[in-house]
Amino acid sequence: MTREHGRVPLVYSEEVADALAEGRPVVALESNVITHGLPYPDNAATARKVEDAVRAGGAIPATICVEGGQIKVGMTDEDVERFASTSGIPKVSSRDLPVVLAQGGLGALTVASSVVAAELAGIPFFSSAGIGGVHRGAEKTMDVSSDLIQFTRSKVAVVCAGAKSILDLNLTMEYLETHCVPVVSYRSDDFPAFYCVSSGIRSPQRLDDEQVIARAVDNHWALGNNSSFLITTPVREEDAIDASEVDAAITGAMAAAERDGVRGNAITKYLMRAVDAATEGRSSRANMSVLVSTAEVGGRLAAAYARYVRETA
């Protein structure tokens, strides 16, 4: 099904279109994890595991990409295979989205552009393993993820495992508070740090009941807010990496990066590789685990929200 939003066409898979028409829960997913994550064919297999996890939670997955000047809402198996096996597909953030649409090529959506697309498509829930944040040294570089900026503009509930420890998580939380973006931790006291159960930062709110979360999300938008609602869920304990181990790796890598002149966009990949090396690959396995567990929770919370909307209609 194709629907125009202004002059931007949205092309829905049949499954996603039917679910939205019937008021069934749908969870939006980013396509960037397919093109800029694991090598082929592991990236395709991972994308399917994430979609299966959303289904296990009780919702329909809608992985979103750009192709031929259109936003595709719900990638088919053929789409996933093509994106997974094609090199050079650009990573498309919200800043890049209008240009890539105009050019008519392929584009893999990040967190920021995915929440833009999800809102346009009428999908209130989006799931990602982790979000971007304020980078270390941002007081000098002004390096703040576009994810955070977009959360102030898009009415989408974002389910994630917090943000990576390579970021300045205290400043990330300050940014979200300043811009009145609610942060709720689901069945956890702390804000998680991706593959670490806790960042060491207390969450502003803890909610254990899925229906209460659904009501809180609905209240946020009913109060006139046009921003996102952030819901965090930690990685499973058995798959987590000890925070002190990650912090030690990051401290060493930051010093090495400064010595080697690594700055700007290059620093994130540099630090992630350093953490992976220090943990002897365990961070990559934890990354896989958090992708799947977050998607399953996203499915459950989207299902709870859909029930709440039906019951209060």
GROMACS .gro file of C-alpha atoms in nm:
model
  313
    1MET     CA    1   0.000   0.000   0.000
    2THR     CA    2   0.129   0.349  -0.087
    3ARG     CA    3   0.023   0.664   0.095
    4GLU     CA    4   0.141   1.019   0.032
    5HIS     CA    5   0.254   1.235   0.324
    6GLY     CA    6   0.273   1.572   0.157
    7ARG     CA    7   0.489   1.484  -0.143
    8VAL     CA    8   0.678   1.203   0.030
    9PRO     CA    9   0.535   0.859  -0.056
   10LEU     CA   10   0.520   0.597   0.218
   11VAL     CA   11   0.508   0.239   0.090
   12TYR     CA   12   0.373  -0.010   0.344
   13SER     CA   13   0.418  -0.384   0.335
   14GLU     CA   14   0.086  -0.565   0.326
   15GLU     CA   15   0.136  -0.702   0.678
   16VAL     CA   16   0.212  -0.362   0.830
   17ALA     CA   17  -0.071  -0.190   0.642
   18ASP     CA   18  -0.324  -0.449   0.761
   19ALA     CA   19  -0.201  -0.426   1.123
   20LEU     CA   20  -0.227  -0.046   1.131
   21ALA     CA   21  -0.571  -0.050   0.968
   22GLU     CA   22  -0.694  -0.297   1.230
   23GLY     CA   23  -0.537  -0.114   1.526
   24ARG     CA   24  -0.293  -0.396   1.600
   25PRO     CA   25   0.048  -0.313   1.753
   26VAL     CA   26   0.341  -0.235   1.525
   27VAL     CA   27   0.703  -0.163   1.621
   28ALA     CA   28   0.927   0.039   1.390
   29LEU     CA   29   1.289  -0.080   1.351
   30GLU     CA   30   1.596   0.086   1.197
   31SER     CA   31   1.761  -0.058   0.886
   32ASN     CA   32   2.106   0.080   0.965
   33VAL     CA   33   2.183  -0.228   1.176
   34ILE     CA   34   2.158  -0.435   0.856
   35THR     CA   35   2.401  -0.231   0.648
   36HIS     CA   36   2.644  -0.099   0.907
   37GLY     CA   37   2.660  -0.380   1.161
   38LEU     CA   38   2.769  -0.737   1.108
   39PRO     CA   39   2.906  -0.875   0.779
   40TYR     CA   40   2.683  -1.068   0.538
   41PRO     CA   41   2.506  -1.310   0.594
   42ASP     CA   42   2.511  -1.255   0.971
   43ASN     CA   43   2.354  -0.911   0.930
   44ALA     CA   44   2.053  -1.055   0.747
   45ALA     CA   45   2.012  -1.330   1.006
   46THR     CA   46   2.029  -1.075   1.288
   47ALA     CA   47   1.765  -0.853   1.126
   48ARG     CA   48   1.531  -1.152   1.111
   49LYS     CA   49   1.601  -1.242   1.474
   50VAL     CA   50   1.512  -0.887   1.577
   51GLU     CA   51   1.187  -0.901   1.380
   52ASP     CA   52   1.107  -1.242   1.533
   53ALA     CA   53   1.163  -1.094   1.879
   54VAL     CA   54   0.908  -0.819   1.810
   55ARG     CA   55   0.659  -1.088   1.705
   56ALA     CA   56   0.734  -1.285   2.022
   57GLY     CA   57   0.642  -0.972   2.218
   58GLY     CA   58   0.303  -0.960   2.044
   59ALA     CA   59   0.354  -0.695   1.776
   60ILE     CA   60   0.427  -0.668   1.403
   61PRO     CA   61   0.777  -0.552   1.305
   62ALA     CA   62   0.821  -0.270   1.052
   63THR     CA   63   1.185  -0.230   0.952
   64ILE     CA   64   1.208   0.100   0.764
   65CYS     CA   65   1.437   0.200   0.477
   66VAL     CA   66   1.450   0.438   0.180
   67GLU     CA   67   1.443   0.327  -0.182
   68GLY     CA   68   1.349   0.495  -0.511
   69GLY     CA   69   1.245   0.821  -0.347
   70GLN     CA   70   1.006   0.639  -0.114
   71ILE     CA   71   1.004   0.547   0.253
   72LYS     CA   72   0.942   0.172   0.276
   73VAL     CA   73   0.758   0.084   0.597
   74GLY     CA   74   0.809  -0.286   0.651
   75MET     CA   75   1.094  -0.448   0.460
   76THR     CA   76   1.029  -0.784   0.295
   77ASP     CA   77   1.270  -1.077   0.324
   78GLU     CA   78   1.394  -0.988  -0.023
   79ASP     CA   79   1.454  -0.628   0.087
   80VAL     CA   80   1.650  -0.740   0.392
   81GLU     CA   81   1.860  -0.978   0.183
   82ARG     CA   82   1.934  -0.708  -0.074
   83PHE     CA   83   2.033  -0.446   0.185
   84ALA     CA   84   2.242  -0.700   0.374
   85SER     CA   85   2.436  -0.810   0.066
   86THR     CA   86   2.481  -0.471  -0.105
   87SER     CA   87   2.784  -0.264  -0.013
   88GLY     CA   88   2.794   0.114  -0.003
   89ILE     CA   89   2.435   0.179   0.107
   90PRO     CA   90   2.455   0.513   0.291
   91LYS     CA   91   2.363   0.560   0.654
   92VAL     CA   92   2.076   0.812   0.654
   93SER     CA   93   2.008   1.030   0.956
   94SER     CA   94   1.721   1.278   0.977
   95ARG     CA   95   1.942   1.553   0.831
   96ASP     CA   96   2.017   1.340   0.525
   97LEU     CA   97   1.667   1.206   0.467
   98PRO     CA   98   1.532   1.477   0.231
   99VAL     CA   99   1.842   1.462   0.011
  100VAL     CA  100   1.851   1.082  -0.018
  101LEU     CA  101   1.480   1.076  -0.098
  102ALA     CA  102   1.536   1.336  -0.369
  103GLN     CA  103   1.823   1.136  -0.518
  104GLY     CA  104   1.609   0.824  -0.538
  105GLY     CA  105   1.872   0.577  -0.416
  106LEU     CA  106   1.892   0.328  -0.132
  107GLY     CA  107   1.923   0.446   0.226
  108ALA     CA  108   1.953   0.273   0.564
  109LEU     CA  109   1.780   0.464   0.841
  110THR     CA  110   1.937   0.545   1.178
  111VAL     CA  111   1.751   0.601   1.506
  112ALA     CA  112   1.688   0.969   1.428
  113SER     CA  113   1.549   0.915   1.078
  114SER     CA  114   1.355   0.607   1.188
  115VAL     CA  115   1.155   0.803   1.445
  116VAL     CA  116   1.081   1.065   1.177
  117ALA     CA  117   0.953   0.791   0.946
  118ALA     CA  118   0.765   0.609   1.223
  119GLU     CA  119   0.569   0.921   1.314
  120LEU     CA  120   0.485   0.990   0.948
  121ALA     CA  121   0.372   0.628   0.913
  122GLY     CA  122   0.148   0.640   1.220
  123ILE     CA  123   0.356   0.393   1.422
  124PRO     CA  124   0.377   0.507   1.786
  125PHE     CA  125   0.652   0.264   1.899
  126PHE     CA  126   1.013   0.226   1.786
  127SER     CA  127   1.278  -0.011   1.922
  128SER     CA  128   1.655   0.018   1.906
  129ALA     CA  129   1.934  -0.154   2.098
  130GLY     CA  130   2.085   0.179   2.195
  131ILE     CA  131   2.048   0.549   2.127
  132GLY     CA  132   2.305   0.817   2.058
  133GLY     CA  133   2.385   1.080   2.317
  134VAL     CA  134   2.617   1.359   2.419
  135HIS     CA  135   2.975   1.264   2.335
  136ARG     CA  136   3.264   1.291   2.577
  137GLY     CA  137   3.431   1.628   2.535
  138ALA     CA  138   3.115   1.782   2.391
  139GLU     CA  139   3.185   2.103   2.584
  140LYS     CA  140   3.462   2.158   2.324
  141THR     CA  141   3.335   1.972   2.018
  142MET     CA  142   2.958   2.037   2.045
  143ASP     CA  143   2.917   1.671   1.943
  144VAL     CA  144   2.559   1.580   2.032
  145SER     CA  145   2.382   1.294   1.856
  146SER     CA  146   2.100   1.385   1.620
  147ASP     CA  147   1.900   1.113   1.799
  148LEU     CA  148   1.860   1.342   2.100
  149ILE     CA  149   1.763   1.638   1.883
  150GLN     CA  150   1.502   1.430   1.700
  151PHE     CA  151   1.352   1.305   2.026
  152THR     CA  152   1.251   1.665   2.098
  153ARG     CA  153   1.057   1.675   1.770
  154SER     CA  154   0.895   1.335   1.705
  155LYS     CA  155   0.594   1.184   1.885
  156VAL     CA  156   0.724   0.828   1.913
  157ALA     CA  157   0.781   0.603   2.215
  158VAL     CA  158   1.141   0.480   2.195
  159VAL     CA  159   1.232   0.150   2.361
  160CYS     CA  160   1.607   0.096   2.406
  161ALA     CA  161   1.882  -0.034   2.634
  162GLY     CA  162   2.003   0.317   2.710
  163ALA     CA  163   2.321   0.443   2.545
  164LYS     CA  164   2.678   0.318   2.515
  165SER     CA  165   2.933   0.396   2.787
  166ILE     CA  166   3.159   0.558   2.527
  167LEU     CA  167   2.924   0.858   2.556
  168ASP     CA  168   2.894   1.108   2.840
  169LEU     CA  169   2.584   0.955   2.994
  170ASN     CA  170   2.546   1.217   3.266
  171LEU     CA  171   2.530   1.492   3.004
  172THR     CA  172   2.299   1.276   2.792
  173MET     CA  173   2.055   1.255   3.082
  174GLU     CA  174   2.088   1.629   3.145
  175TYR     CA  175   2.004   1.697   2.781
  176LEU     CA  176   1.692   1.481   2.794
  177GLU     CA  177   1.580   1.649   3.117
  178THR     CA  178   1.638   2.000   2.979
  179HIS     CA  179   1.423   1.920   2.676
  180CYS     CA  180   1.147   1.758   2.883
  181VAL     CA  181   1.181   1.414   2.722
  182PRO     CA  182   1.047   1.159   2.975
  183VAL     CA  183   1.285   0.877   3.066
  184VAL     CA  184   1.129   0.568   3.226
  185SER     CA  185   1.315   0.248   3.312
  186TYR     CA  186   1.108  -0.067   3.275
  187ARG     CA  187   1.157  -0.299   3.573
  188SER     CA  188   1.492  -0.141   3.655
  189ASP     CA  189   1.612   0.132   3.890
  190ASP     CA  190   1.898   0.256   3.673
  191PHE     CA  191   1.953   0.396   3.325
  192PRO     CA  192   2.124   0.109   3.140
  193ALA     CA  193   2.438   0.143   2.928
  194PHE     CA  194   2.373  -0.078   2.626
  195TYR     CA  195   2.554  -0.405   2.708
  196CYS     CA  196   2.601  -0.300   3.072
  197VAL     CA  197   2.299  -0.349   3.300
  198SER     CA  198   2.357  -0.013   3.467
  199SER     CA  199   2.531   0.312   3.379
  200GLY     CA  200   2.552   0.393   3.748
  201ILE     CA  201   2.293   0.668   3.694
  202ARG     CA  202   1.960   0.643   3.871
  203SER     CA  203   1.666   0.656   3.633
  204PRO     CA  204   1.423   0.947   3.681
  205GLN     CA  205   1.131   0.702   3.687
  206ARG     CA  206   1.086   0.327   3.731
  207LEU     CA  207   0.766   0.160   3.608
  208ASP     CA  208   0.702  -0.215   3.627
  209ASP     CA  209   0.348  -0.233   3.488
  210GLU     CA  210   0.309  -0.233   3.109
  211GLN     CA  211  -0.038  -0.079   3.124
  212VAL     CA  212   0.090   0.205   3.342
  213ILE     CA  213   0.363   0.272   3.084
  214ALA     CA  214   0.099   0.276   2.809
  215ARG     CA  215  -0.106   0.526   3.007
  216ALA     CA  216   0.201   0.741   3.074
  217VAL     CA  217   0.294   0.749   2.703
  218ASP     CA  218  -0.062   0.847   2.612
  219ASN     CA  219  -0.067   1.114   2.885
  220HIS     CA  220   0.257   1.265   2.754
  221TRP     CA  221   0.104   1.335   2.414
  222ALA     CA  222  -0.239   1.422   2.555
  223LEU     CA  223  -0.068   1.699   2.752
  224GLY     CA  224   0.028   1.862   2.424
  225ASN     CA  225   0.387   1.742   2.398
  226ASN     CA  226   0.526   1.676   2.051
  227SER     CA  227   0.833   1.488   2.171
  228SER     CA  228   0.937   1.129   2.222
  229PHE     CA  229   0.892   0.916   2.533
  230LEU     CA  230   1.203   0.714   2.621
  231ILE     CA  231   1.164   0.369   2.780
  232THR     CA  232   1.477   0.179   2.878
  233THR     CA  233   1.517  -0.192   2.944
  234PRO     CA  234   1.854  -0.345   3.044
  235VAL     CA  235   2.037  -0.628   2.873
  236ARG     CA  236   1.983  -0.968   3.035
  237GLU     CA  237   2.213  -1.023   3.332
  238GLU     CA  238   2.363  -1.340   3.183
  239ASP     CA  239   2.465  -1.155   2.865
  240ALA     CA  240   2.584  -0.830   3.024
  241ILE     CA  241   2.941  -0.705   3.048
  242ASP     CA  242   3.076  -0.566   3.374
  243ALA     CA  243   3.068  -0.186   3.366
  244SER     CA  244   3.412  -0.148   3.529
  245GLU     CA  245   3.567  -0.360   3.253
  246VAL     CA  246   3.410  -0.142   2.983
  247ASP     CA  247   3.508   0.181   3.161
  248ALA     CA  248   3.871   0.069   3.187
  249ALA     CA  249   3.879  -0.010   2.815
  250ILE     CA  250   3.725   0.327   2.726
  251THR     CA  251   3.967   0.521   2.948
  252GLY     CA  252   4.265   0.359   2.780
  253ALA     CA  253   4.117   0.406   2.432
  254MET     CA  254   4.038   0.774   2.494
  255ALA     CA  255   4.400   0.838   2.585
  256ALA     CA  256   4.518   0.649   2.275
  257ALA     CA  257   4.273   0.838   2.053
  258GLU     CA  258   4.401   1.171   2.183
  259ARG     CA  259   4.758   1.062   2.120
  260ASP     CA  260   4.677   0.942   1.767
  261GLY     CA  261   4.467   1.245   1.675
  262VAL     CA  262   4.143   1.052   1.634
  263ARG     CA  263   3.853   1.298   1.655
  264GLY     CA  264   3.500   1.371   1.535
  265ASN     CA  265   3.293   1.093   1.381
  266ALA     CA  266   3.591   0.855   1.385
  267ILE     CA  267   3.607   0.841   1.763
  268THR     CA  268   3.294   0.628   1.809
  269LYS     CA  269   3.414   0.342   1.588
  270TYR     CA  270   3.761   0.369   1.743
  271LEU     CA  271   3.625   0.332   2.096
  272MET     CA  272   3.387   0.051   2.003
  273ARG     CA  273   3.671  -0.148   1.851
  274ALA     CA  274   3.879  -0.090   2.162
  275VAL     CA  275   3.600  -0.221   2.387
  276ASP     CA  276   3.551  -0.524   2.163
  277ALA     CA  277   3.923  -0.602   2.175
  278ALA     CA  278   3.942  -0.555   2.552
  279THR     CA  279   3.646  -0.788   2.609
  280GLU     CA  280   3.779  -1.043   2.358
  281GLY     CA  281   3.468  -1.019   2.145
  282ARG     CA  282   3.218  -1.052   2.429
  283SER     CA  283   3.084  -0.703   2.359
  284SER     CA  284   2.982  -0.815   2.008
  285ARG     CA  285   2.790  -1.110   2.152
  286ALA     CA  286   2.629  -0.883   2.410
  287ASN     CA  287   2.537  -0.647   2.127
  288MET     CA  288   2.344  -0.926   1.958
  289SER     CA  289   2.169  -1.014   2.283
  290VAL     CA  290   2.056  -0.658   2.352
  291LEU     CA  291   1.924  -0.615   1.996
  292VAL     CA  292   1.693  -0.912   2.047
  293SER     CA  293   1.588  -0.853   2.409
  294THR     CA  294   1.504  -0.487   2.346
  295ALA     CA  295   1.294  -0.576   2.042
  296GLU     CA  296   1.095  -0.830   2.243
  297VAL     CA  297   1.022  -0.575   2.517
  298GLY     CA  298   0.932  -0.321   2.248
  299GLY     CA  299   0.678  -0.567   2.111
  300ARG     CA  300   0.523  -0.621   2.452
  301LEU     CA  301   0.499  -0.250   2.532
  302ALA     CA  302   0.354  -0.170   2.190
  303ALA     CA  303   0.093  -0.442   2.246
  304ALA     CA  304   0.009  -0.295   2.587
  305TYR     CA  305  -0.029   0.050   2.432
  306ALA     CA  306  -0.258  -0.082   2.157
  307ARG     CA  307  -0.477  -0.249   2.420
  308TYR     CA  308  -0.493   0.072   2.622
  309VAL     CA  309  -0.595   0.275   2.315
  310ARG     CA  310  -0.871   0.024   2.230
  311GLU     CA  311  -1.002   0.016   2.586
  312THR     CA  312  -1.014   0.394   2.621
  313ALA     CA  313  -1.150   0.473   2.275
   0.00000   0.00000   0.00000
